[in-house]
Structures are given as structure tokens and as C-alpha cells.
XYZ file of C-alpha atoms in Angstrom:
572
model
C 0.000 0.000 0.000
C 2.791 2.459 0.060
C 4.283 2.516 -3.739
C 3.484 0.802 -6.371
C 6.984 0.824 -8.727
C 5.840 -0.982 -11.949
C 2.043 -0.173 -12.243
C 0.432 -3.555 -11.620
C -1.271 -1.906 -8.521
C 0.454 -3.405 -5.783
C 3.418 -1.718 -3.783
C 6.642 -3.368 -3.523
C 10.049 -3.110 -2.569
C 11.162 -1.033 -4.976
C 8.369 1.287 -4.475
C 9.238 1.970 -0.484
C 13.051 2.369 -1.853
C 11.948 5.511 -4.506
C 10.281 6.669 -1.548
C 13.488 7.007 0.902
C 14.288 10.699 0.845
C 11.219 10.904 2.305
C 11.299 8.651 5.039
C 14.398 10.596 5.873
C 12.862 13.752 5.551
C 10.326 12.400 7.879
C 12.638 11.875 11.086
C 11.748 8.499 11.531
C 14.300 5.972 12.730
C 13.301 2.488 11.237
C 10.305 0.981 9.073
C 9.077 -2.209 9.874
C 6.975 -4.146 6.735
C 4.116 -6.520 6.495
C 5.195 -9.660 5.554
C 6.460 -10.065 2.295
C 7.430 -14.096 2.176
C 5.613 -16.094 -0.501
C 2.224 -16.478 0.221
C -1.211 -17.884 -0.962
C -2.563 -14.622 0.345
C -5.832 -16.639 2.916
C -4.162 -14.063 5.451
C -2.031 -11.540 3.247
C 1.176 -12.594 3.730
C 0.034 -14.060 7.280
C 0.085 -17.485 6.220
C 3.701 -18.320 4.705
C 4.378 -20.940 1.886
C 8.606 -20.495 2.412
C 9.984 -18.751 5.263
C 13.299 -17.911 3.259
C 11.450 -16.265 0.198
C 9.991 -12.975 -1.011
C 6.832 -13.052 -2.949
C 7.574 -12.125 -6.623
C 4.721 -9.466 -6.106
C 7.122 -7.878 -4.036
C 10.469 -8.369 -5.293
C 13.152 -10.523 -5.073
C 16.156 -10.280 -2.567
C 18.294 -8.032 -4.667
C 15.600 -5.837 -4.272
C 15.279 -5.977 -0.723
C 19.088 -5.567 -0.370
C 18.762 -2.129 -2.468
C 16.215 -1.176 -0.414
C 18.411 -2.139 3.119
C 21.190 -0.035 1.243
C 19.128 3.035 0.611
C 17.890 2.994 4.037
C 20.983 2.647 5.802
C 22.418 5.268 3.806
C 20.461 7.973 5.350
C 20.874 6.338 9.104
C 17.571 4.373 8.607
C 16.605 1.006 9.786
C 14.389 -1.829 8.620
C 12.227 -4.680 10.249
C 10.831 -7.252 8.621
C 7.208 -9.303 10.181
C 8.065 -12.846 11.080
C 5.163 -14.968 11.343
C 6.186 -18.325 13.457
C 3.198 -19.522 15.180
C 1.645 -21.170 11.784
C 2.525 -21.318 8.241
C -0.018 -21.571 5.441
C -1.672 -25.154 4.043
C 0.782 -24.840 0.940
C 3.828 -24.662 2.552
C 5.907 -27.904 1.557
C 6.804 -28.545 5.207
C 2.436 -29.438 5.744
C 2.408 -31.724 2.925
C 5.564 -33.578 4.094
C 3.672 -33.561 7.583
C 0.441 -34.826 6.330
C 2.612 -37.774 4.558
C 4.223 -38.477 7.952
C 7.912 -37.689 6.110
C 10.592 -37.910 8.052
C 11.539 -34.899 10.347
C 8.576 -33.168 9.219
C 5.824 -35.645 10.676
C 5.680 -33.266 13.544
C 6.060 -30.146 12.622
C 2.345 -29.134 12.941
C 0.442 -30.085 16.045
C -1.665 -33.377 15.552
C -4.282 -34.833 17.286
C -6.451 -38.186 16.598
C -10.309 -37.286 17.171
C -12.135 -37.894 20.292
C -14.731 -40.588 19.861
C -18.252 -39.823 21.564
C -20.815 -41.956 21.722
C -19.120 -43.845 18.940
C -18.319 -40.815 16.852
C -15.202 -39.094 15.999
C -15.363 -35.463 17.420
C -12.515 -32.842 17.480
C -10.101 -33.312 20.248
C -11.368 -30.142 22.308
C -13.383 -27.142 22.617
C -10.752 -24.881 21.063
C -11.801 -22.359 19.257
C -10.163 -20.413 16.204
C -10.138 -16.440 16.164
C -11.468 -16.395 12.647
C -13.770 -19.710 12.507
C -15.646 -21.592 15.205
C -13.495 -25.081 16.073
C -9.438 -24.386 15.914
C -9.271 -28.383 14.629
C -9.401 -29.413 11.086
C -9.524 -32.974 9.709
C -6.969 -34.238 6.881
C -8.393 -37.410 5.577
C -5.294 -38.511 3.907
C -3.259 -38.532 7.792
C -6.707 -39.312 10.053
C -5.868 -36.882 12.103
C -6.944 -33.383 13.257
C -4.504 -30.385 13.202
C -4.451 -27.127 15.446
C -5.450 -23.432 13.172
C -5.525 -21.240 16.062
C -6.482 -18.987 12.978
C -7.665 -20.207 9.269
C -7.823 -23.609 8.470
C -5.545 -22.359 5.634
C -3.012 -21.817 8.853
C -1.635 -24.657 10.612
C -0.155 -24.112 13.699
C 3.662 -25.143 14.217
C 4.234 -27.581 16.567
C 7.242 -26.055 18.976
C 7.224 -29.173 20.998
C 9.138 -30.954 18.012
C 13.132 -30.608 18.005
C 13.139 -30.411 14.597
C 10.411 -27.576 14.247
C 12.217 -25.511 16.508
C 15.655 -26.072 15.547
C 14.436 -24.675 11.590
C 12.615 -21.368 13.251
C 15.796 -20.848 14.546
C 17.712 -21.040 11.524
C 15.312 -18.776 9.931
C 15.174 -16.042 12.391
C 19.567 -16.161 12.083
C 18.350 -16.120 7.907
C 16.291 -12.683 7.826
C 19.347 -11.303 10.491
C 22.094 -12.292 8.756
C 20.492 -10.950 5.558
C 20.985 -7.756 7.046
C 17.668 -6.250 8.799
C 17.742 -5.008 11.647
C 14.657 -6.240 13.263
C 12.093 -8.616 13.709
C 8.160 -7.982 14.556
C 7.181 -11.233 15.743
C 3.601 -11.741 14.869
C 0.767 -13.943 17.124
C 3.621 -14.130 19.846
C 0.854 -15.378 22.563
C -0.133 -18.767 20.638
C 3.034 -20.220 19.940
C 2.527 -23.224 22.223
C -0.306 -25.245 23.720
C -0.892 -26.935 26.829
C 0.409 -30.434 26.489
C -2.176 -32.116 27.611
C -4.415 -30.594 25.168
C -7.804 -29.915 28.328
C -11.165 -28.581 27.291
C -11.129 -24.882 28.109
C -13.496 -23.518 30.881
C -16.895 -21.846 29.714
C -16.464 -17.660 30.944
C -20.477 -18.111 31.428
C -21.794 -22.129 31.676
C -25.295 -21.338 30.794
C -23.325 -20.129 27.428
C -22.384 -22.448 24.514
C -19.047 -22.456 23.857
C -17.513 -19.889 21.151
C -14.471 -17.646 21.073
C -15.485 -14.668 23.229
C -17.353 -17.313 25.917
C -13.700 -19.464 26.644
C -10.404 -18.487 29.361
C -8.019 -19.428 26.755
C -5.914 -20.601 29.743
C -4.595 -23.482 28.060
C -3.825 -22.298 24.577
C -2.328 -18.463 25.028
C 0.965 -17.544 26.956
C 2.196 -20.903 28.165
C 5.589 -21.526 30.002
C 7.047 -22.855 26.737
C 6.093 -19.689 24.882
C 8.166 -17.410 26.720
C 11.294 -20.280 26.439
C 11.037 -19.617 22.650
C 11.257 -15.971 22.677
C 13.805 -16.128 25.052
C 15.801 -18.564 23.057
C 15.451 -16.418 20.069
C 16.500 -13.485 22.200
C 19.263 -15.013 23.008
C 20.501 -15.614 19.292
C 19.896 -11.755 18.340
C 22.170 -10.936 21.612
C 24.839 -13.330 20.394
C 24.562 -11.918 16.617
C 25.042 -8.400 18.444
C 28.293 -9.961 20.394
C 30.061 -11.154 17.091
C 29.651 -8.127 14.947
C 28.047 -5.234 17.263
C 25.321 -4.313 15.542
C 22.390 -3.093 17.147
C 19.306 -5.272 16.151
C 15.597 -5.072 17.597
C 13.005 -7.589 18.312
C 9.051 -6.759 18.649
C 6.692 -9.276 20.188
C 2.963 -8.791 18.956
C 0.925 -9.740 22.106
C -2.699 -8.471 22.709
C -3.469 -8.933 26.248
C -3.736 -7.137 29.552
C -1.360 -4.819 30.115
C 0.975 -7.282 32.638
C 0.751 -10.287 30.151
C 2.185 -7.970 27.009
C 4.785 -6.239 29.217
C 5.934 -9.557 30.452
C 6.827 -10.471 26.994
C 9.480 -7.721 27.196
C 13.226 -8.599 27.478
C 13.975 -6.629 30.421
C 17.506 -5.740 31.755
C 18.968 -9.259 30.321
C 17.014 -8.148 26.495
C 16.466 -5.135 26.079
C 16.115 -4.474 22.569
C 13.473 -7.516 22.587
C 10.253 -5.391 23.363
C 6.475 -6.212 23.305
C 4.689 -3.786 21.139
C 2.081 -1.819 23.352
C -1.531 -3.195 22.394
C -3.514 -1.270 24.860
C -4.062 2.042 23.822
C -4.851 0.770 19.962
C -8.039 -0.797 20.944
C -8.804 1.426 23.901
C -9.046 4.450 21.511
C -12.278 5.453 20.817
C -14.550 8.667 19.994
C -15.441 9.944 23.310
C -12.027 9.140 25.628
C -11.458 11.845 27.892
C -8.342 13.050 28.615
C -8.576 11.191 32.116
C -8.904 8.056 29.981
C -5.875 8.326 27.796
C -3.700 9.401 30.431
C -4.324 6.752 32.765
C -4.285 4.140 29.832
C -0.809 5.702 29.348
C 0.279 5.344 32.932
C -0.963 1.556 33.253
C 1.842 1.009 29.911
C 4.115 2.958 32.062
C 3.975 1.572 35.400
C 4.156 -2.285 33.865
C 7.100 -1.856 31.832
C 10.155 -3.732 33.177
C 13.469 -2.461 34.297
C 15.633 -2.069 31.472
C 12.815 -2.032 28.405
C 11.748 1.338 26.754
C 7.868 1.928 26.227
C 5.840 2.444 23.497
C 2.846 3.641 21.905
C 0.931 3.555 18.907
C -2.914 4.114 17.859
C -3.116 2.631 14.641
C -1.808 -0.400 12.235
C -2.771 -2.699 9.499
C -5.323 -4.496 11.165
C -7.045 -1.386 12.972
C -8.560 1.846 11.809
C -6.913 5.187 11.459
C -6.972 8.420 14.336
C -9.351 10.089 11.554
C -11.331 7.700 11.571
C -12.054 6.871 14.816
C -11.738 9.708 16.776
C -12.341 12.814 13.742
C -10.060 15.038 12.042
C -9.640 17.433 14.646
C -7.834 14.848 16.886
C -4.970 14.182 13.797
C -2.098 16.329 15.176
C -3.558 16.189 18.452
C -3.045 12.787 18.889
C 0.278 12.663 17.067
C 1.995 15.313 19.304
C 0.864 13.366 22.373
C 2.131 9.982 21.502
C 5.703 12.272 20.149
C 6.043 13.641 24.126
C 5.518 10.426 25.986
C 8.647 8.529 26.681
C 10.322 5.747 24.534
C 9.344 4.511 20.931
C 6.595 6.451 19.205
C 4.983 3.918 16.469
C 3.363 5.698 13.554
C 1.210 4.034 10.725
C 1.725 5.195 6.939
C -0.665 8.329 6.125
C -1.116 9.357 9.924
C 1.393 11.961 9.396
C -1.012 13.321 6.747
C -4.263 13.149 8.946
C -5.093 10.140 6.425
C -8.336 8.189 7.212
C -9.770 4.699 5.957
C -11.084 4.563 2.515
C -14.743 3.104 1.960
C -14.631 -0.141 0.036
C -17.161 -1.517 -1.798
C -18.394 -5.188 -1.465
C -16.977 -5.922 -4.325
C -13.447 -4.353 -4.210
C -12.859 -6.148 -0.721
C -9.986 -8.412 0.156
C -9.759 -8.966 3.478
C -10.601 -12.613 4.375
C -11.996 -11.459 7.628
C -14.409 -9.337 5.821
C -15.369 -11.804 2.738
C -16.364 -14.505 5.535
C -19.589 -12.082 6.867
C -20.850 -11.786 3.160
C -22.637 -8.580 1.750
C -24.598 -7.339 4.579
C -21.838 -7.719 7.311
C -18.248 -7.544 5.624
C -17.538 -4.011 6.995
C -17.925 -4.978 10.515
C -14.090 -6.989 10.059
C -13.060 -6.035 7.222
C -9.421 -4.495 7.233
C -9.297 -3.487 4.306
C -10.532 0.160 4.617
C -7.360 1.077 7.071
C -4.913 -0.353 4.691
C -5.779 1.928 1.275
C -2.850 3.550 -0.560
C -0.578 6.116 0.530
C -1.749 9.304 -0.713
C 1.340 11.102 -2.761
C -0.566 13.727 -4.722
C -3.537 14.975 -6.198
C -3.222 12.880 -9.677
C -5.107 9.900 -10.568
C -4.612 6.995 -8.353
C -2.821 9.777 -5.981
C 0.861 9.107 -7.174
C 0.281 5.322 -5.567
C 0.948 3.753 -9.544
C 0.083 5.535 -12.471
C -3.046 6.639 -14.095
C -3.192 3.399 -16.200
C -3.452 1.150 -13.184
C -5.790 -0.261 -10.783
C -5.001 -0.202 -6.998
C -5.231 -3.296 -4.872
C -7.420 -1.508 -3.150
C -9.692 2.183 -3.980
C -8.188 5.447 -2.352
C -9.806 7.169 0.502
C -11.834 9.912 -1.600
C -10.290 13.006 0.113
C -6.924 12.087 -1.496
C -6.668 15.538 -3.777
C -6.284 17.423 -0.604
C -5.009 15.137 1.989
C -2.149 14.288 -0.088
C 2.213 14.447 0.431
C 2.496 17.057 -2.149
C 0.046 19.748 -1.138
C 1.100 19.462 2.786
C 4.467 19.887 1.536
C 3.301 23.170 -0.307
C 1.124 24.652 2.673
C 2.495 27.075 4.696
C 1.110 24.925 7.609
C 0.119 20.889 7.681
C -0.397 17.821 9.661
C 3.009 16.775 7.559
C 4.621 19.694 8.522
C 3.384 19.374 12.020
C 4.680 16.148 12.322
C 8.274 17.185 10.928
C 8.447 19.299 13.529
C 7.545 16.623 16.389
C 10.188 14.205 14.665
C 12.670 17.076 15.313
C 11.353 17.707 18.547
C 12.299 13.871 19.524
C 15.785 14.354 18.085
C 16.362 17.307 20.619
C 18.840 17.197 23.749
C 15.896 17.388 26.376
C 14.693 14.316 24.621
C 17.426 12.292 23.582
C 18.964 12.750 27.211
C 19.954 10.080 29.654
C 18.189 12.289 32.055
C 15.454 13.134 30.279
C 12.362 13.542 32.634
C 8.492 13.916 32.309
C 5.376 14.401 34.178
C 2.019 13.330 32.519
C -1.144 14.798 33.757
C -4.944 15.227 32.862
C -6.159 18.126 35.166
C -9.956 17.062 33.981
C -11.615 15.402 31.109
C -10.614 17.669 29.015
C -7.138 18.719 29.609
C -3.893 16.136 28.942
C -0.631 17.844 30.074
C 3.160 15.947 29.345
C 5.893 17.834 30.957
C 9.815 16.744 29.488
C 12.978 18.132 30.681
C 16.436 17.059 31.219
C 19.506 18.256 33.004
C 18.918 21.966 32.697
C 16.146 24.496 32.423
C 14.414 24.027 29.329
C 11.104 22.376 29.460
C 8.722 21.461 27.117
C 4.828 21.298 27.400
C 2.063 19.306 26.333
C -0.838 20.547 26.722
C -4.060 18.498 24.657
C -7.606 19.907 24.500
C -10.366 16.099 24.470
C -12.877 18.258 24.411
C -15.636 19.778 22.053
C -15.117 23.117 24.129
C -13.521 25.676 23.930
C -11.105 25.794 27.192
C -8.822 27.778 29.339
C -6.120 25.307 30.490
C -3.436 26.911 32.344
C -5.574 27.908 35.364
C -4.240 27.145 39.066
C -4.807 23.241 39.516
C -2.865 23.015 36.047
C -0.375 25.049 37.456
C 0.254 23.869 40.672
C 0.438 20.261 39.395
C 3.129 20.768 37.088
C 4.804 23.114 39.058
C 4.972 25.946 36.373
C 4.633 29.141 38.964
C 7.610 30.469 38.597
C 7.399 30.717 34.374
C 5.862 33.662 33.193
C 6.068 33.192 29.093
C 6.061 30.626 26.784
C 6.707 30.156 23.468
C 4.889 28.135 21.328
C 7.199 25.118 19.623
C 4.555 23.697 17.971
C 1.299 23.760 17.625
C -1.808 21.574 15.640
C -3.301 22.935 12.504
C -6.702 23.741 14.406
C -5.303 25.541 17.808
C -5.643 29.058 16.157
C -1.672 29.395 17.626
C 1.318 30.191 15.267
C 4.948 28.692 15.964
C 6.909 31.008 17.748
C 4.437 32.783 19.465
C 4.203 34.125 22.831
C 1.747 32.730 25.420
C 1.799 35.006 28.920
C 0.893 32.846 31.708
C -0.823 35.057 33.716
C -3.188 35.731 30.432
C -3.962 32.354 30.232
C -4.542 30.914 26.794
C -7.985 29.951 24.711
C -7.451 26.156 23.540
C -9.756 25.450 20.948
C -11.769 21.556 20.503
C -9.775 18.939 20.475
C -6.573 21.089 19.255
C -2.707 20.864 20.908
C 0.374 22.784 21.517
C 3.842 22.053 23.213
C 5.355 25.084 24.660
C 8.795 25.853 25.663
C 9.812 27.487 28.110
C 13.158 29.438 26.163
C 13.389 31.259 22.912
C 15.202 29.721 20.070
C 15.878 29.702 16.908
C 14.061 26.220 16.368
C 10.883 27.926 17.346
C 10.883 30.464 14.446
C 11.862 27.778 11.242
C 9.397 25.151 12.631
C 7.295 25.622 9.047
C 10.139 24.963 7.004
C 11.956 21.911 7.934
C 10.647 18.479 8.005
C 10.812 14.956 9.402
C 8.353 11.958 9.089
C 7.835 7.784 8.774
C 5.620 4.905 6.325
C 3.153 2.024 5.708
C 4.414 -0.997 4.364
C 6.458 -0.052 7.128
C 6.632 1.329 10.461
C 9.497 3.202 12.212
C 11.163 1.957 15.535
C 13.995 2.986 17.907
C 17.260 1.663 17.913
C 18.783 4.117 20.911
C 15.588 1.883 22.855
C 14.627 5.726 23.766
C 13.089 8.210 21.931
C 12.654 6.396 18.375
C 9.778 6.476 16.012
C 8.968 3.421 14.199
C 7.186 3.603 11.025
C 4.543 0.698 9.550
């Protein structure tokens, strides 16, 4: 979805590559990319026919090494997703498994049926996220096998030798190739409970489905967290023998103590469990009280020696447009570029982008196809994943005017496009440049780099950062529809601000009605408008006056991470 080099409406490597200079001009630190391994496409790209391929769609490896070039060039780094807990139906290693061949017989988890009442039933009450039973029969082996997901997705078996000897030649293969990182998708299914027990019913009087199980014995078992440590343990040893700084992300959504537990820690640090929480708990209507407290639950779980992150928005959930309005763009963008650690940033959210509408007819998504006609936007993905938005020309700069796109183009692509928010004398592209900058700073970038975060009310967020000296910088976020006057006395006091008299505004979003570099008197209080945001400084500079002309940014094939494990930005 990000660039489509050779017009047959798909993007590809070579596309993303073209598109360097302005992942660079972005300020983003790394891109991480959907899968691009060969694939039948049941999942796009989440069901894998070769681990140690890229899908001719795509590209082909000397394509991926041109685009690891180009990125390094300009100080950029790349992940890659790696999808371990199943592969697809077509992958050779299933076939050789459903022939019972050799070192392969047990690759995939197996079970013979469970006979009631002289009738062969699956072996438990399982059940898949995308079906109803997670068991499927093969006729050919007379046995069931485990699709936590598709039936078109057999789930690796990780109690076989052999299975996880291979997954750890592969994860050394994508390494060794040269990325930098991993995103490690499904993380939480990996293994099973070995003796395979029914699940208990959430509500007894209920029949069993997905939502109505405690996944107790299929999610975040023992053995799990052994295999992510093991493969920890390789990228730490890779590290030793050449010193090259490499990351791995674990894709866990769970409570907030399961996902941070998935976290390396002191021992691992760069091996970091993306932050699930605030994604799904982002909705029209939070409060400031609400984000800020989702926030400090991230914060307070995090181990000892891992950085924190955020993010609002990725492939399989809808944009900040689109669920919260497009008054909340830069809003939401400058809060998530204050907090601590790695800011996470989908493709298109530094232009404000929201989901395109997709007809029946032009959908892809799996998810979506299953509901039929009537139903297929309730799960379809497929609207949050639409081309990036280059220009105002047919098909947006995506591909050329002769070409289809995989998928239609949100209709507000002539205006919410790269090329006229580079033009505009202010934009949510510009306004992110500046926040990517912002990160970069000294107060920032730090050891001691310090911050307070605050919601006086429901309507007011406040992030205070500072370091070893006297600069500060300030956050302050308007949630509500109102008008507001935020820096009264309980704002204030609880950020200990009495004894600055001016600010200057660093940077401010499209709809506050403020201008970069201008002066806000304390004592005169300030008018926020709805859902609008500024950061202040407390210090004149020269920074604060060129703020409209520089710029910094990130992707969508891609997203961009940290590598200092500090103040990064990962790009997807």
C-alpha cells in the first residue's frame, strides 16, 4: 500500500526504496513491513508458503538488499514481520507432515479425534479467532490439526526438536540478511498446553464460542516465553560477534501485565512487546482522564531495562481520523511524540489520512469476505490499509493513471495528499516534521530526560519533558468539544509551572488558532480550541521560528522503531 513501482497496482520493494528521501525527511528511525514471504494470500502474507522467500509481487532479494542499502544510507533502519506460530496449508513442510515424512511428521500439532458416543469429534473445545473449532480434519493422515487462525493456517508444533531447531535457523536467515529487526507476529499462541484440556466456559449457561472461553490453556504458556527467550538469546549473540544493534518486537494483545511480560527486560532489552492497549482502547469519546491513565498503566508495567511504546493505529485497525475525527490528527500525534520511549506511527497518519470506503466488491480482506454482503464491513481491514496518498493525480501518485489499486483510495486524497502538505504554509506533515525534530532534541534524547504526565480534567492532557537543565517542554491536549482555558491554578500547581511567566509556542496543531513562535503570557492564560494541541517551551530559540520549514516523518508498508531503545519512532 505504500508505492506501487511498476504499475500492476500493488506496492513493492522497490516502491518503499523511490520513496526514501522521504522517510528521511520524515525523522523516523526504522520501518518495519508486512510480511512479504511467498504467500497464498488466505491471510495476506500471514500465512507463509517459504519462510526464506519474497513473494515475486514484491520483489526478489536483490531488491530488498537495495532497499536495506538506501535505508541505511540515510541512518535508517528496517524490520521485517516474522510470522512463526503457523505457516499456510501450501507450505511444503504441511504436505511432508500430512505424509508423515521424516523430520517433518511433527512439525504441525496433531491430534487423533475424540470418539463420543461412537463418533469421531474434534479433540477439544478450542476455538479459532477467525472460525468456530481451531481443529481441522486431513483425511489422507486421520488426524486433526491445530489453526488457532484459518484452516488455511496450521499451527507449528514447537514441541518438536526439529520444528524448533528450523525457526531458529530462519530467524539467524532474515538477520544475517541484514535487517535489523524482527516484529514477531501472534507471539501469545506459539505453544499449547500439552495435555491438550477442554477450556473452561467464561459463562456455563453459554455455549461455547471464542469470546465465551479463558483461553488458559492455549495463550501464553511456560514454553512460549522459552522460545522468545531462546530467540532473544541468538539476536544478543549476533550483536556480540559483529556489534550491531538489532531489535526484536513481540505482537501480544493482552492485559497490560501479560504484554509487558513479553518484554526482554535488563537481560534483552532491545526484545520489546509492542504496546496493544491504547490501539483498541481508543475510541470517539475518551477523555483526557482516559488516555492518560491508559498511558500510565503502559508505564507503570514496563520492566526495568525495556523502553515503552505507543501507537494508535496499524494494518489491522482503523486510522486516528477515523475513529476519533479530524480534529484529533495532530492532536493525537503530538501526544504519543512527548511520551517517553518509541513512538509507532502508521503510513498516512502523518497526513491526517483516514480509511477509505470499500465496496463489497473491491474487498480483500478474508476477515471481511467470511460475513458476506450485509456484514463484511464490521471486520473487514481493508478500509485502514488503502494507498498512501502522494498527490492529487489519478490513483494519488500510488501507480500511475493506467493502473488499478489493490485496493480504492480514501476519496479526500486531492487534498489530503504528500504534495500539497508539503506546499502549505502549515500541515499535519509539517506538524509532524516538527515533532520528529522535537524527539531528536537534547531534552529528549537525554539520559536524564524527565516527564510528568497529567490530565487536570476530562478535558485537559498535560506531558511535561525536561532534562539536566532548564528548558522544558509542554504538552498541553484539548479532548474536548469546548472551547477551554487550560493553564488555570490546579494546572499550574500540578506541574509546578509558577515560577514561568512566558512561553513560546514550539509547535502547535493545525486547528489551535496558535502560530509557531508565538508568545503565550501565563498570567493571560490561553484559549485552547476543541480537540486542538500545543507544546510550549519554556526558552526562545531559533528552532521555534523555522518550525514551518523543515521536516521529518515515517511509512506504511512499514513502520518506524527505535534503535537508541529511547526516543525512536517506528514507522509501519
Amino acid at each position: 500500500s505504500f508505492k506501487d513501482s511498476n504499475d500492476d497496482g500493488i506496492g513493492d520493494l522497490r516502491g518503499i526504496t523511490s520513496k526514501v528521501d522521504y522517510l528521511a525527511e520524515l525523522g523516523i528511525t526504522a520501518i518495519w513491513m508486512n510480511p512479504i514471504n511467498n504467500s497464498p494470500l488466505a491471510d495476506f502474507g500471514y500465512d507463509v508458503s517459504d519462510y526464506r522467500s519474497i513473494d515475486p509481487m514484491y520483489g526478489n532479494f536483490s531488491d530488498l538488499k537495495e532497499l536495506i542499502d538506501a535505508l541505511h544510507a540515510k541512518d535508517l533502519k528496517i524490520l521485517v514481520d516474522f510470522v512463526p506460530n503457523h505457516s499456510s496449508d501450501e507450505h511444503e513442510w504441511f504436505t511432508k507432515s500430512v505424509n508423515r515424512e521424516g523430520n517433518y511428521t511433527n512439525y504441525y500439532v496433531w491430534k487423533d479425534a475424540k470418539v463420543v458416543e461412537n463418533a469421531k469429534t474434534v479433540p477439544n473445545n478450542w476455538q479459532a479467532v477467525f472460525t468456530n473449532s481451531a481443529w481441522e480434519w486431513n483425511e489422507k493422515r486421520q488426524q486433526y490439526y491445530l489453526h488457532q487462525f484459518l484452516a488455511e493456517q496450521p499451527d507449528l508444533n514447537y514441541r518438536d526438536p526439529n520444528l524448533v531447531n528450523e525457526m531458529q535457523e530462519i530467524v539467524k536467515f532474515w538477520y544475517n540478511l541484514g535487517v535489523d529487526g524482527l516484529r514477531v507476529d501472534a507471539v501469545k499462541y506459539l505453544a499449547e498446553d500439552e495435555q491438550f484440556r477442554d477450556e473452561p466456559l467464561k459463562d456455563p449457561t453459554l455455549p461455547v464460542s471464542m469470546f465465551n472461553v479463558d483461553h488458559k490453556y492455549r495463550e501464553n504458556q511456560p514454553l512460549t516465553y522459552q522460545i522468545i527467550k531462546d530467540w532473544n538469546q541468538i539476536v544478543k549473540n549476533l550483536a556480540s560477534a559483529d556489534g550491531k544493534d538489532r531489535v526484536m518486537l513481540q505482537e501480544v494483545y493482552d492485559n497490560v501485565t501479560i504484554m509487558n511480560s513479553y518484554s526482554g527486560g535488563v537481560e534483552y532489552p532491545f526484545s520489546i512487546c509492542l504496546n496493544g492497549d491504547i490501539i483498541y482502547a481508543l475510541t470517539k469519546g475518551m477523555t483526557a482522564r482516559d488516555f492518560t491513565r491508559h498511558v500510565q498503566s503502559w508505564l507503570d508495567a514496563v520492566p526495568q531495562g525495556s523502553p515503552p511504546n505507543f501507537l494508535v493505529s496499524n494494518h489491522d485497525n482503523n486510522r486516528v481520523v477515523s475513529k476519533l475525527g479530524k480534529e484529533m490528527a495532530d492532536t493525537i500525534n503530538m501526544i504519543l511524540a512527548v511520551l517517553p520511549g518509541i513512538m509507532v506511527s502508521y503510513y498516512g497518519e502523518e497526513l491526517g489520512m483516514e480509511d477509505a470506503y470499500v465496496t463489497w466488491e473491491q474487498t480483500k480482506d478474508p476477515s471481511g469476505l467470511r460475513l458476506g454482503k450485509e456484514h463484511y464491513l464490521e471486520r473487514s481491514r481493508d478500509p485502514a490499509r488503502s494507498p498512501m496518498q502522494w498527490d492529487d493525480t489519478v490513483n494519488s501518485g500510488f501507480c500511475s493513471a493506467n493502473c488499478t489499486p489493490w485496493l480504492p483510495l480514501s476519496t479526500d486524497f486531492w487534498s489530503v495528499n504528500v504534495a500539497a502538505q508539503k506546499a502549505a504554509k502549515k500541515s499535519h506533515l509539517k506538524v509532524y516534521q516538527s515533532l520528529m525534530r522535537l524527539r531528536k532534541s537534547s531534552t529528549f534524547q537525554s539520559e536524564k530526560t524527565q516527564y510528568q504526565i497529567n490530565a487536570t480534567d476530562d478535558s485537559i492532557m498535560g506531558v511535561l519533558r525536561w532534562a539536566d537543565d532548564d528548558k522544558k517542554y509542554l504538552l498541553i491536549a484539548n479532548f474536548n468539544t469546548n472551547w477551554t482555558k487550560p493553564l488555570n491554578s490546579t494546572f499550574i500547581n500540578i506541574f509546578k509551572l509558577n515560577n514561568i511567566t512566558t512561553f513560546t509556542v514550539y509547535c502547535s496543531s493545525i486547528n489551535s488558532g496558535y502560530d509557531d513562535g508565538q508568545k503565550i503570557t501565563v498570567s493571560e492564560n490561553m484559549i485552547l480550541r476543541p480537540q486542538s494541541a500545543v507544546i510550549l517551551q519554556n526558552f526562545q530559540s531559533a528552532a521555534s521560528s523555522i518550525i514551518v520549514s523543515s521536516f521529518l516523518l515515517c511509512i506504511s508498508l512499514s513502520i518506524a522503531v527505535m534503535f537508541r531503545l529511547s526516543e525512536d519512532h517506528l514507522f509501519c
